[in-house]
Coordinates of C-alpha atoms in Angstrom, one line a residue:
X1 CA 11.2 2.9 91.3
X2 CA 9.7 4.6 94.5
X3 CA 8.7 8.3 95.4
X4 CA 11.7 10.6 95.7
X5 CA 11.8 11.5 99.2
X6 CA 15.3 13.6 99.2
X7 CA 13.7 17.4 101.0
X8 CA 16.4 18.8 98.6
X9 CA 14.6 17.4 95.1
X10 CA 12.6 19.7 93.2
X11 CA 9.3 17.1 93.7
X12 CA 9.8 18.2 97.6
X13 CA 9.7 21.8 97.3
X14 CA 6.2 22.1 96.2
X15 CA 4.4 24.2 98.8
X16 CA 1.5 21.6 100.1
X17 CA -1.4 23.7 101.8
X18 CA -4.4 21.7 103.3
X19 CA -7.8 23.1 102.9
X20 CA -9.1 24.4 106.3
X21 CA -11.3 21.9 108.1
X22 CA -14.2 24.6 108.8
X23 CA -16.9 22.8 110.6
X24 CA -19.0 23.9 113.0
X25 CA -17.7 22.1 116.2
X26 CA -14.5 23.6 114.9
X27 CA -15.2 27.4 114.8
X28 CA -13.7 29.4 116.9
X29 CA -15.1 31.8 119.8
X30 CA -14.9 35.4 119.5
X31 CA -12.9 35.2 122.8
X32 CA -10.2 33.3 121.2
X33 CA -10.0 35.6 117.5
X34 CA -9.7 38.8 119.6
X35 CA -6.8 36.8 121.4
X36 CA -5.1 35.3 118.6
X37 CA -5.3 38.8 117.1
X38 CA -3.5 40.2 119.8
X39 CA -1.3 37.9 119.9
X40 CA -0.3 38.1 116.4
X41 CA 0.6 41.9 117.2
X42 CA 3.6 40.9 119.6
X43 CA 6.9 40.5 117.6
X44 CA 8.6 36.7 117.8
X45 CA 11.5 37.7 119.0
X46 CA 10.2 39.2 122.5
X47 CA 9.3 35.7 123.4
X48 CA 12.6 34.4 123.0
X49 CA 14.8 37.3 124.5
X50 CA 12.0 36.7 127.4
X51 CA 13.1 33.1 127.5
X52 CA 16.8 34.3 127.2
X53 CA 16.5 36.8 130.6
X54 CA 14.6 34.0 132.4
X55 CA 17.4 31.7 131.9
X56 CA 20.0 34.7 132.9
X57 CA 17.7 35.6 135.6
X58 CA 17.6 31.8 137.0
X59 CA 21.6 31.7 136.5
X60 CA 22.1 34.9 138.6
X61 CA 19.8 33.4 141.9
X62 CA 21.3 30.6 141.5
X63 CA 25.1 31.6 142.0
X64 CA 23.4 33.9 144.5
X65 CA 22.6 30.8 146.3
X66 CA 19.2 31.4 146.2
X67 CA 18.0 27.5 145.0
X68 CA 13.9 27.7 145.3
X69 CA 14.0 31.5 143.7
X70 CA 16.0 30.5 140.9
X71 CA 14.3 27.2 139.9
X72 CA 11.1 29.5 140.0
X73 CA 12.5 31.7 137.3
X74 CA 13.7 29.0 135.7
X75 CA 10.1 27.3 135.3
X76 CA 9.4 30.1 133.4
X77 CA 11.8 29.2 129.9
X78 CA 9.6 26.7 128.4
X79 CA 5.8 28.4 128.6
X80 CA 7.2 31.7 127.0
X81 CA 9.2 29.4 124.5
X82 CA 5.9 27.6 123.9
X83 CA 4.3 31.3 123.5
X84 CA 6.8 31.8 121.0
X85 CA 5.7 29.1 119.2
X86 CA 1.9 29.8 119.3
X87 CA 2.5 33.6 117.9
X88 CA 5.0 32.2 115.5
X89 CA 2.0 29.5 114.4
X90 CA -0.7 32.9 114.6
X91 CA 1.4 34.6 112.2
X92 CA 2.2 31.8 109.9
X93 CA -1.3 30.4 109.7
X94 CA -3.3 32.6 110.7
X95 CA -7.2 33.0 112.7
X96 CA -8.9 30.1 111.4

C-alpha cells in the first residue's frame, strides 16, 4: 500500500539527521560563534520564568491601572520566548 505515516510506528522513530549544508556563503562569523556560545551557557528555563515575570509583571500595572506601562512589559513575553527558542535550537544543534 502507501508509506506508514502513524509518528507512533517503528518506521517513524528512526532519528533522520541532515548533513550540514557547509558552504562558504554559509559560514558563520566569529561574532556570531562567540555569541551562540554564550548563549548556549544560559539554562532554558531562565527564558521562560523571564517570560513568566513579564507576564505577572504586565498583570500587576495593569490592575494598577497603569495601561501604557503594562502593555510595555507585556511586549516583552514573546522576544524572550523566541530567546528561549534560539538557546533551546543552540543547544540542540549546535554552532554550525
Amino acid at each position: 500500500m502507501g508509506m506508514d505515516v502513524n509518528p507512533a510506528s517503528e518506521a517513524s522513530e528512526k532519528e533522520y539527521m541532515a548533513p550540514p549544508v557547509v558552504r562558504a556563503e554559509h559560514a558563520e562569523g566569529s561574532l556570531t560563534r562567540l555569541l551562540e556560545q554564550q548563549t548556549a551557557k544560559v539554562p532554558s528555563h531562565v527564558f521562560l520564568f523571564a517570560s513568566f515575570c513579564a507576564m505577572a509583571a504586565s498583570l500587576g500595572l495593569e490592575l494598577s491601572r497603569r495601561e501604557r506601562a503594562s502593555r510595555f512589559v507585556g511586549l516583552w513575553v514573546t522576544p524572550l520566548l523566541v530567546m528561549g527558542v534560539y538557546n533551546k535550537l543552540v543547544k540542540t544543534l549546535g554552532p554550525r
